[in-house]
Amino acid sequence: MCGIVGYVGQKDAVPLLMDGLKRLEYRGYDSAGIAVHTAGDMATRICVGRLSELEDSLEKRPLQGRPGIGHTRWATHGEPSEKNSHPHLDGSGRIAVVHNGIIENYQDLRNELEAAGHTFLSDTDTEVIPHLIEQELAGGAEDFEAALLRALRRARGAYALGILFKDDPDTVYAARLGSPLIVGLGQNENYIASDVPAILKHIRQVIYLNDGEIAVLKQDQVLVKDLDGRAVHHEPKTVDMAPEATERAGFETFMLKEMHEQPRVLRSLLEKHVSGHARVQLPEVGFSEDYFQILRRIMIVSCGTAYHAAMYGKFLMEHLTGLAVETDLGSEFRYRSPRIERDTLFIAVSQSGETADTLASLRLARLKKCKVLSICNVPGSSLVRDSDSVMFTDAGPEIGVASTKAYTAQLMAFALLSIHIGRARDEITEEQEKELVAALEGIPDAIHYMLERADHIRAIADKHHDGPSALYLGRRFNYPTALEGALKNKEISYQHAEGYAAGEMKHGPIALINEYLPVVCICTRTEDEVYDKMISNMKEVEARHGRIIAIATDGDKQVASIAEDIIYVPETREEFSPLINVVALQLLAYYAAHARGTDIDKPRNLAKSVTVE
Ligand code: M6R
């Protein structure tokens, strides 16, 4: 969703803002703009479409200045257009504002401001902010900061804001309520940004603003205050992220790079959590074994790909811990009447830690006094700060909009957590724990093997990419894998794809099957009848001339005799097969998108971090 960057210091702000905005491109956007102080004036530039348009316009009409603010906009209120692009100005053109979030009472504020004589130029909710500040200044606020605080006390909803005042040319103002914003501390210069990667080149220390705080940034000083103007002390945090982590490192896309990082990410998660005696230890989670023994229920909430990880987590936890586990989508959870009791462990799963629906669900669980554990990839994110405990996925920055390494890291986190809770509850023995851990330790190499099979998978994707639709089928632990494979395909290749529990096929989707429909069947070996059932489902597809692409265990001749195309994966325990199988599906989607010529890292309409509901 929208990205914000701001700079105050001695350098020309324009290239720094442009570089920061480029690093925020992955969040998704449809227009962009910047505002900078120029000698005695304030200038803005905007564009609709990609940042390259803004670069072209800056080349034709060069601009220099400092300090400055920049923005990439993902449209919510008002179509992507010049008039709706940020920065938005007040009536006098002396206040420039960039915003991420939604001002929910904007219509009431706008009506009131229009009645007071303000003229609005856009359809956005954001534009009320500069006008409100202008109104407060006219109404007697003693200075810019006071006017800003007064205006913010009237705004409801969510915001991360960057603000410039023409008459205060040494300062960038920032504010946060519900949308991410950090302050980066440099040497005689300071920054604001929606996330760390945007400014990682320039800073090692950050302040994670809390909700209801503003920051006043000068080149040599940052003051943080609450909405009543009281100073708030923040101990700056050191950023533990190498600047190279946000580069493509020679790969043609971030998504490809991130898929290739999976073996390393999973290996280091295992090293972090498995002791020399093959015991799973989760000191960072911090809940005692006694707590897990008395626990009665787990509720997992998340969105998108993280929801598929949650489904896997449910199946695995039920299998290994004997606990009742429920899952829900963040966007649904709050709008039904969930039974959330104090003895429920609430688990929120999120790569970004900023997904609005997941965060709102977590806050509801906190109100009900449940313990909250987050499985999250981003230190300092809102989810992390609102949780009792965190299990970090440690996958490093994920820039490709389509989640890959964060997903397999979430699956690994659930595997480790399930084993740990299972042991604490005596549902699995020490011997079983050793066997499970040994199987997990084989996963990174198995994924590496899958990545080496990319050419074969690419050939299959090239053959099947041009149809209008595809069906993905799986059972039990690989039912979420089917959903995730279909999601990957549709989000980056734009081919309609439907994931289904294979047993449900006869209840509807079988009507779709004909000689043109690719049907991806996940049929890796199991020790019970699930494999045979999956073979029967494939037979049903074959009988209707569907084009089967099978994911099968190395050397499986039975599956090979039914499928049109086959992707072999290394053998592992069924419980952990999704970690390997999904990599085959990531690659399949990737090469389908490649063949269809889409913008893989920045698929249309999508945002990496969905910070509005
Ligand atoms: O940051 P989160 O994990 O909370 O994001 C949730 C979804 O928005 C995300 O997984 C989305 O579905 C991805 N684009 C999937 O690839």
XYZ file of C-alpha atoms and ligand atoms in Angstrom:
629
model
C 0.000 0.000 0.000
C 1.101 3.629 0.046
C 4.758 4.264 0.750
C 6.201 7.307 2.506
C 9.728 8.640 2.654
C 11.053 11.927 3.974
C 14.467 13.535 4.369
C 15.938 16.401 6.349
C 19.653 17.210 6.082
C 22.176 19.061 3.961
C 21.909 16.948 0.792
C 19.585 17.472 -2.135
C 16.432 15.629 -1.069
C 15.176 14.789 -4.569
C 17.494 11.834 -5.434
C 17.186 10.493 -1.889
C 13.401 10.613 -2.036
C 13.365 8.976 -5.470
C 15.687 6.202 -4.306
C 13.569 5.617 -1.188
C 10.362 5.526 -3.226
C 11.899 2.991 -5.616
C 12.664 0.772 -2.659
C 9.053 1.092 -1.566
C 7.700 0.204 -5.020
C 7.133 -3.375 -3.894
C 4.390 -2.209 -1.542
C 2.204 -1.572 -4.600
C 1.187 1.826 -6.006
C -0.455 3.537 -8.933
C 0.816 7.128 -8.682
C 3.616 8.987 -6.945
C 4.790 12.414 -5.918
C 7.289 14.474 -3.971
C 7.414 17.882 -2.304
C 10.630 19.730 -1.417
C 11.584 23.084 -0.053
C 13.346 25.160 -2.669
C 14.910 28.546 -2.003
C 12.074 30.284 -0.158
C 9.399 28.184 -1.819
C 7.941 24.688 -1.823
C 7.661 22.668 -5.038
C 5.740 19.472 -5.768
C 5.938 16.972 -8.619
C 3.518 14.134 -9.213
C 2.918 11.389 -11.761
C 0.299 8.772 -12.507
C 1.680 5.280 -13.116
C 5.199 4.126 -12.448
C 7.998 6.092 -10.809
C 9.806 6.161 -14.156
C 7.202 8.759 -15.200
C 8.242 10.938 -12.283
C 11.901 10.441 -13.176
C 11.164 11.524 -16.756
C 9.375 14.613 -15.542
C 12.291 15.457 -13.213
C 14.689 15.055 -16.097
C 12.689 17.465 -18.232
C 12.148 19.939 -15.394
C 14.948 19.388 -12.866
C 14.224 20.073 -9.227
C 16.519 20.461 -6.245
C 15.763 21.191 -2.644
C 15.672 20.089 0.970
C 14.064 18.902 3.137
C 11.438 16.872 1.320
C 8.739 14.212 1.466
C 7.737 11.588 -1.105
C 4.875 9.179 -1.623
C 3.711 6.214 -3.650
C -0.085 5.997 -3.664
C -2.249 2.866 -3.764
C -5.679 4.270 -4.514
C -8.461 3.885 -1.973
C -10.523 7.108 -2.166
C -10.501 8.385 -5.725
C -9.070 6.823 -8.864
C -5.346 6.982 -9.686
C -5.049 10.435 -11.265
C -2.980 13.588 -11.006
C -5.508 15.339 -8.827
C -5.579 12.441 -6.357
C -1.804 11.920 -6.187
C 0.030 12.991 -3.048
C 1.370 15.376 -1.752
C -1.870 17.214 -1.073
C -1.806 20.893 -0.198
C -3.917 23.237 1.874
C -5.742 26.148 0.228
C -2.766 28.496 0.513
C -0.268 25.968 -0.886
C 1.882 26.324 2.233
C 1.285 22.895 3.788
C 2.128 19.645 1.941
C 0.989 16.259 3.233
C 1.656 12.640 2.236
C -0.482 9.950 3.861
C -0.830 6.200 4.171
C -4.072 4.950 5.719
C -7.673 6.100 5.663
C -9.171 9.113 7.437
C -12.517 7.560 8.260
C -14.330 10.760 9.242
C -13.014 12.634 6.213
C -16.482 13.320 4.803
C -17.682 15.058 7.977
C -14.439 17.037 8.170
C -14.637 17.969 4.520
C -18.238 19.145 4.834
C -17.276 21.268 7.801
C -14.203 22.712 6.075
C -16.096 23.417 2.855
C -18.731 25.234 4.871
C -15.885 27.301 6.324
C -14.757 28.250 2.813
C -12.093 25.642 1.984
C -11.964 24.405 -1.600
C -10.998 20.808 -2.245
C -9.289 19.687 -5.423
C -9.206 15.897 -5.041
C -11.481 12.981 -4.207
C -9.170 11.746 -1.473
C -9.677 11.430 2.246
C -6.131 12.751 2.738
C -6.810 16.269 1.520
C -8.732 17.100 4.703
C -5.471 16.954 6.689
C -3.675 19.986 5.190
C -6.934 21.940 5.211
C -7.583 21.017 8.823
C -4.095 22.152 9.799
C -4.620 25.367 7.859
C -7.911 25.873 9.683
C -6.263 25.325 13.073
C -3.510 27.800 12.207
C -6.114 30.373 11.226
C -8.039 29.545 14.401
C -5.209 30.562 16.701
C -2.865 27.571 17.056
C 0.382 29.101 18.281
C 2.674 27.282 15.854
C 2.792 24.529 13.217
C 3.234 21.775 15.746
C 0.252 22.937 17.777
C -1.875 23.166 14.623
C -0.817 19.677 13.597
C -1.646 18.228 17.013
C -5.040 19.917 17.056
C -5.814 18.598 13.566
C -4.738 15.072 14.440
C -6.904 15.014 17.512
C -9.875 15.455 15.177
C -8.922 12.811 12.613
C -10.281 9.288 13.030
C -9.034 6.214 11.209
C -5.474 5.304 10.342
C -2.576 7.403 9.212
C 1.118 7.606 8.671
C 1.851 11.189 7.648
C 4.771 13.207 6.352
C 4.255 16.979 6.404
C 6.149 20.041 5.188
C 5.334 23.625 6.108
C 6.545 26.196 3.620
C 7.280 28.620 6.437
C 9.327 26.096 8.409
C 12.005 25.103 5.886
C 14.244 23.152 8.294
C 11.731 20.606 9.489
C 9.869 17.468 8.441
C 6.882 16.560 10.598
C 5.571 13.011 10.870
C 2.690 11.296 12.629
C 1.497 7.767 13.089
C -1.768 6.093 14.036
C -2.325 2.540 12.847
C -0.179 2.737 9.695
C 3.542 1.970 9.724
C 6.110 4.750 9.975
C 9.670 4.775 11.223
C 12.205 7.511 11.855
C 15.740 6.785 10.595
C 18.594 8.486 12.433
C 21.607 9.392 10.281
C 24.745 11.506 10.700
C 23.533 15.088 10.666
C 20.480 13.988 8.698
C 17.251 12.202 9.521
C 14.607 10.302 7.593
C 11.077 9.014 7.814
C 9.925 5.943 5.906
C 7.193 3.341 5.757
C 9.761 0.643 6.380
C 13.450 0.108 7.010
C 14.538 -1.124 3.519
C 13.557 2.258 2.021
C 16.349 4.046 3.904
C 18.659 1.195 4.907
C 21.474 2.615 2.768
C 21.657 5.699 4.986
C 20.884 4.678 8.546
C 21.678 2.053 11.186
C 19.442 3.364 13.961
C 15.683 3.719 13.940
C 12.831 4.833 16.119
C 9.630 2.841 15.668
C 6.923 5.412 16.272
C 3.970 4.246 18.336
C 0.369 4.930 17.499
C -0.660 8.411 18.568
C 2.793 9.939 18.265
C 4.244 12.711 16.150
C 7.908 13.293 15.319
C 9.512 16.647 14.595
C 12.656 16.072 12.557
C 15.469 18.566 12.078
C 18.808 17.578 10.628
C 20.440 17.297 14.063
C 17.490 16.457 16.289
C 14.353 14.332 16.457
C 11.643 15.049 19.016
C 8.820 12.578 19.559
C 5.613 13.681 21.274
C 2.177 12.295 22.022
C -0.966 13.938 20.701
C -1.121 16.128 23.802
C 2.315 17.499 22.972
C 4.127 15.695 25.806
C 7.648 14.524 24.998
C 8.045 10.751 24.596
C 11.422 9.107 25.004
C 12.393 6.370 22.528
C 15.604 4.410 22.801
C 16.767 4.101 19.165
C 17.052 0.516 17.901
C 19.975 -0.695 15.845
C 18.963 -2.187 12.514
C 20.231 -5.705 12.070
C 19.875 -5.953 8.299
C 22.611 -5.880 5.673
C 22.003 -3.304 2.922
C 22.570 -6.100 0.309
C 19.502 -7.879 1.707
C 17.354 -5.427 -0.221
C 19.174 -5.838 -3.567
C 18.381 -8.330 -6.339
C 21.905 -9.793 -6.213
C 22.029 -10.673 -9.913
C 18.636 -12.432 -10.029
C 16.193 -11.215 -12.677
C 13.535 -10.589 -10.037
C 13.265 -10.381 -6.262
C 10.838 -13.285 -6.319
C 13.408 -15.554 -7.956
C 16.054 -14.438 -5.497
C 13.722 -15.035 -2.574
C 12.763 -18.515 -3.768
C 16.483 -19.337 -3.921
C 16.988 -18.057 -0.395
C 14.611 -20.658 1.048
C 17.166 -23.386 1.841
C 19.334 -20.915 3.750
C 16.398 -19.347 5.607
C 15.042 -22.728 6.722
C 18.472 -24.028 7.680
C 19.104 -21.073 9.928
C 15.649 -21.369 11.528
C 16.487 -24.984 12.343
C 19.903 -24.052 13.696
C 18.313 -21.415 15.888
C 15.632 -23.684 17.333
C 17.063 -27.198 17.469
C 19.580 -28.100 20.155
C 22.451 -30.560 19.704
C 20.212 -33.320 21.088
C 17.555 -32.855 18.439
C 15.259 -31.062 20.884
C 13.165 -28.201 19.677
C 13.710 -25.191 21.903
C 11.873 -21.916 21.571
C 13.363 -19.556 24.144
C 12.170 -16.463 22.251
C 8.563 -17.680 22.490
C 8.980 -17.746 26.239
C 5.844 -19.713 27.257
C 6.587 -22.424 29.799
C 5.927 -26.120 29.295
C 3.364 -25.850 32.112
C 1.484 -23.256 30.090
C 1.302 -25.562 27.074
C 0.092 -28.392 29.306
C -2.915 -26.474 30.562
C -3.683 -24.847 27.233
C -7.061 -25.878 25.830
C -7.400 -24.245 22.474
C -5.463 -22.398 19.778
C -6.904 -19.829 17.404
C -4.831 -18.760 14.385
C -5.711 -15.660 12.368
C -4.037 -14.273 9.247
C -4.626 -13.235 5.634
C -3.632 -14.407 2.152
C -0.593 -16.626 1.996
C -0.154 -16.381 5.754
C -3.656 -17.853 6.054
C -2.539 -20.886 4.092
C 0.359 -21.233 6.520
C -2.179 -21.026 9.341
C -4.238 -23.840 7.807
C -1.118 -25.961 7.632
C -0.367 -25.003 11.234
C -3.852 -26.129 12.283
C -3.528 -29.532 10.606
C -0.053 -30.087 12.030
C -0.868 -28.923 15.541
C -3.981 -31.045 15.707
C -1.839 -33.955 14.527
C 1.076 -33.464 16.931
C -0.351 -31.684 19.994
C -3.859 -33.053 20.466
C -5.166 -29.494 20.890
C -8.269 -28.077 19.276
C -7.071 -25.549 16.696
C -9.211 -23.112 14.759
C -8.213 -20.784 11.949
C -9.853 -17.722 10.537
C -9.210 -14.974 8.041
C -8.403 -11.633 9.612
C -11.083 -9.984 7.491
C -13.792 -12.355 8.788
C -12.784 -12.977 12.366
C -14.046 -9.723 13.850
C -17.317 -9.721 11.979
C -18.562 -13.047 13.254
C -19.050 -13.768 16.939
C -15.932 -15.765 17.729
C -15.757 -17.526 21.086
C -12.462 -16.299 22.415
C -11.750 -17.459 25.934
C -8.888 -16.614 28.233
C -7.393 -20.088 27.969
C -7.060 -19.750 24.202
C -3.641 -19.089 22.709
C -4.170 -16.628 19.875
C -1.596 -16.878 17.080
C -1.331 -14.118 14.478
C 0.698 -14.923 11.352
C 2.009 -12.187 9.114
C 5.067 -11.568 6.984
C 4.875 -7.786 7.263
C 3.365 -7.497 10.719
C 1.314 -4.579 9.369
C -1.727 -6.266 7.822
C -4.686 -4.255 9.073
C -7.156 -7.152 9.396
C -4.672 -9.367 11.232
C -3.762 -6.538 13.579
C -7.392 -5.724 14.322
C -8.064 -9.406 15.101
C -5.078 -9.510 17.425
C -6.351 -6.459 19.275
C -9.731 -8.122 19.717
C -8.034 -11.209 21.172
C -6.096 -8.990 23.563
C -9.319 -7.385 24.732
C -10.539 -10.870 25.588
C -7.339 -11.332 27.612
C -5.911 -14.225 25.565
C -2.180 -14.683 25.312
C -1.008 -13.560 21.884
C 1.849 -15.136 19.956
C 2.878 -13.733 16.594
C 4.704 -15.527 13.838
C 6.207 -12.592 12.002
C 9.063 -11.615 9.720
C 9.542 -7.941 10.517
C 11.134 -6.819 13.792
C 9.602 -3.629 15.125
C 6.368 -4.117 13.183
C 3.009 -3.305 14.766
C 2.145 -6.984 15.213
C 5.398 -7.675 17.015
C 4.901 -4.739 19.330
C 1.331 -5.708 20.173
C 2.082 -9.371 20.992
C 2.982 -11.071 24.260
C 5.478 -13.195 22.436
C 6.958 -13.532 18.947
C 8.427 -16.307 16.887
C 10.410 -14.574 14.164
C 10.583 -16.219 10.758
C 13.942 -14.516 10.118
C 13.530 -14.720 6.341
C 15.039 -11.268 5.740
C 13.289 -8.571 3.721
C 10.767 -10.016 1.275
C 10.427 -7.537 -1.575
C 8.569 -9.574 -4.227
C 4.852 -9.031 -3.687
C 4.235 -12.772 -3.984
C 5.272 -14.306 -0.710
C 7.649 -17.277 -1.033
C 10.435 -17.504 1.523
C 8.236 -15.986 4.223
C 5.657 -18.724 3.545
C 8.048 -21.664 3.850
C 9.544 -20.000 6.935
C 6.024 -19.777 8.422
C 5.505 -23.480 7.702
C 8.825 -24.258 9.388
C 7.837 -22.125 12.378
C 4.599 -24.098 12.704
C 6.500 -27.374 12.407
C 8.873 -26.364 15.218
C 6.088 -24.977 17.368
C 3.953 -28.103 16.916
C 6.804 -30.401 17.898
C 7.612 -28.239 20.906
C 4.009 -28.108 22.136
C 3.511 -31.810 21.339
C 6.483 -32.707 23.532
C 5.385 -30.384 26.321
C 1.994 -32.101 26.321
C 3.491 -35.601 26.094
C 1.695 -36.205 22.840
C 4.976 -37.179 21.194
C 7.893 -39.072 22.699
C 11.534 -38.083 22.728
C 12.165 -40.698 20.032
C 9.384 -39.294 17.832
C 10.729 -35.789 18.319
C 14.127 -36.972 17.059
C 12.542 -38.535 13.975
C 10.514 -35.425 13.241
C 13.531 -33.160 13.658
C 15.640 -35.409 11.411
C 12.975 -35.138 8.716
C 12.890 -31.352 9.066
C 16.649 -31.190 8.744
C 16.377 -32.793 5.313
C 14.030 -30.082 4.017
C 16.569 -27.372 3.036
C 18.479 -29.795 0.784
C 15.243 -31.064 -0.723
C 14.233 -27.486 -1.590
C 17.648 -26.908 -3.079
C 17.056 -29.950 -5.287
C 13.684 -28.516 -6.382
C 15.295 -25.227 -7.338
C 17.757 -27.131 -9.494
C 14.779 -28.657 -11.334
C 13.632 -25.196 -12.433
C 14.236 -25.821 -16.150
C 11.952 -28.842 -16.176
C 9.246 -26.907 -14.314
C 9.685 -23.995 -16.685
C 9.067 -26.280 -19.685
C 5.801 -27.442 -18.091
C 4.758 -23.852 -17.337
C 5.539 -22.835 -20.927
C 3.258 -25.595 -22.184
C 0.263 -24.790 -19.962
C 0.418 -21.054 -19.310
C -1.932 -19.788 -21.993
C -5.260 -21.264 -20.873
C -7.789 -19.070 -19.079
C -7.831 -21.144 -15.926
C -6.190 -23.862 -13.821
C -7.333 -26.085 -10.965
C -5.115 -27.106 -8.039
C -5.995 -30.149 -5.931
C -4.496 -31.508 -2.736
C -5.514 -33.350 0.418
C -4.839 -33.031 4.145
C -1.489 -31.247 4.727
C -1.330 -30.467 1.024
C -4.799 -28.963 0.801
C -3.338 -25.590 1.918
C -0.507 -26.223 -0.554
C -3.087 -26.421 -3.351
C -4.631 -23.134 -2.193
C -1.231 -21.491 -2.016
C -0.181 -22.797 -5.455
C -3.358 -21.385 -6.986
C -2.894 -18.052 -5.209
C 0.707 -17.766 -6.425
C -0.405 -18.482 -9.969
C -3.255 -15.997 -10.086
C -1.429 -13.169 -8.352
C 1.611 -13.123 -10.597
C 0.480 -14.687 -13.908
C -3.135 -13.394 -13.789
C -4.320 -16.814 -14.961
C -7.466 -17.638 -13.029
C -6.634 -20.479 -10.670
C -8.715 -22.289 -8.120
C -7.348 -24.323 -5.220
C -9.542 -27.095 -3.861
C -9.534 -29.970 -1.419
C -9.379 -32.865 -3.892
C -12.262 -34.647 -2.161
C -14.484 -31.637 -2.844
C -13.891 -31.801 -6.581
C -16.948 -33.951 -7.162
C -19.086 -31.362 -5.419
C -18.655 -28.749 -8.100
C -15.333 -28.041 -9.807
C -15.426 -31.328 -11.710
C -17.823 -29.510 -14.051
C -14.885 -27.384 -15.224
C -12.784 -30.301 -16.387
C -12.282 -30.740 -20.097
C -9.368 -31.398 -22.444
C -8.087 -27.817 -22.015
C -8.003 -27.448 -18.239
C -4.622 -27.864 -16.507
C -5.230 -29.650 -13.186
C -2.300 -29.534 -10.794
C -2.569 -32.580 -8.517
C -0.398 -32.800 -5.418
C 0.024 -36.516 -4.953
C 3.168 -37.120 -2.927
C 3.298 -40.448 -1.115
C 1.591 -40.939 2.238
C 1.511 -43.896 4.573
C -2.254 -44.251 4.552
C -5.231 -44.121 2.233
C -4.883 -40.403 1.457
C -2.494 -41.262 -1.363
C -4.940 -43.800 -2.852
C -7.766 -41.304 -2.606
C -5.650 -38.732 -4.420
C -4.913 -41.304 -7.148
C -8.678 -41.861 -7.494
C -9.219 -38.109 -7.845
C -6.585 -37.985 -10.560
C -8.316 -40.878 -12.338
C -11.532 -38.878 -12.273
C -9.739 -35.960 -13.886
C -8.115 -38.262 -16.451
C -11.479 -39.803 -17.331
C -12.688 -36.324 -18.291
C -9.546 -35.596 -20.315
C -8.236 -32.951 -17.908
C -4.540 -32.140 -18.364
C -2.897 -33.398 -15.212
C 0.306 -31.836 -13.922
C 1.270 -34.020 -10.972
C 3.555 -33.276 -8.059
C 4.778 -36.740 -7.071
C 7.426 -38.419 -4.959
C 10.635 -39.285 -6.786
C 10.243 -42.424 -8.899
C 6.454 -42.789 -8.485
C 5.461 -44.739 -11.617
C 1.776 -44.977 -10.730
C 1.330 -41.220 -10.803
C 3.478 -40.978 -13.936
C 1.120 -43.355 -15.728
C -1.860 -41.029 -15.124
C -0.324 -37.546 -15.439
C 0.401 -35.654 -18.641
C 3.324 -33.932 -16.918
C 5.066 -34.769 -13.691
C 7.242 -32.837 -11.275
C 9.123 -35.165 -8.994
C 9.992 -34.044 -5.478
C 12.284 -35.712 -2.945
C 10.623 -38.073 -0.476
C 9.935 -36.805 3.029
C 7.403 -37.385 5.816
C 3.934 -36.430 4.659
C 3.583 -33.798 7.424
C 6.501 -31.847 6.012
C 5.927 -32.451 2.291
C 4.163 -29.044 1.884
C 7.497 -27.296 2.485
C 8.934 -28.984 -0.596
C 5.814 -29.280 -2.750
C 5.036 -25.590 -2.542
C 8.424 -24.723 -4.024
C 7.474 -26.672 -7.157
C 4.261 -24.622 -7.308
C 6.080 -21.336 -6.724
C 8.329 -22.129 -9.684
C 5.384 -23.224 -11.816
C 3.601 -19.927 -11.138
C 6.803 -17.984 -11.660
C 7.454 -19.398 -15.105
C 3.798 -19.137 -16.119
C 4.006 -15.429 -15.229
C 7.266 -15.179 -17.130
C 5.683 -16.689 -20.219
C 2.712 -14.343 -19.892
C 5.018 -11.343 -19.606
C 3.674 -9.897 -16.367
C 5.504 -7.655 -13.927
C 6.352 -10.466 -11.509
C 7.642 -8.461 -8.549
C 4.909 -5.852 -8.769
C 1.728 -7.523 -9.972
C -1.119 -5.211 -10.888
C -3.442 -3.949 -8.155
C -1.572 -5.766 -5.394
C 0.180 -4.316 -2.403
C 2.837 -6.089 -0.385
C 1.664 -4.731 2.884
C -2.112 -4.375 3.184
C -2.374 -1.645 5.773
C -6.035 -0.777 5.219
C -9.037 -3.026 5.834
O 2.170 -9.414 5.495
P 1.133 -10.473 5.610
O 1.726 -11.856 5.673
O 0.183 -10.254 6.744
O 0.308 -10.386 4.279
C -0.846 -11.144 4.080
C -1.231 -11.155 2.622
O -1.520 -9.870 2.183
C -0.123 -11.751 1.748
O 0.236 -13.016 2.171
C -0.563 -11.814 0.275
O -1.590 -12.744 0.125
C 0.641 -12.127 -0.612
N 0.666 -11.261 -1.735
C 0.643 -13.516 -1.113
O 1.686 -13.802 -1.961
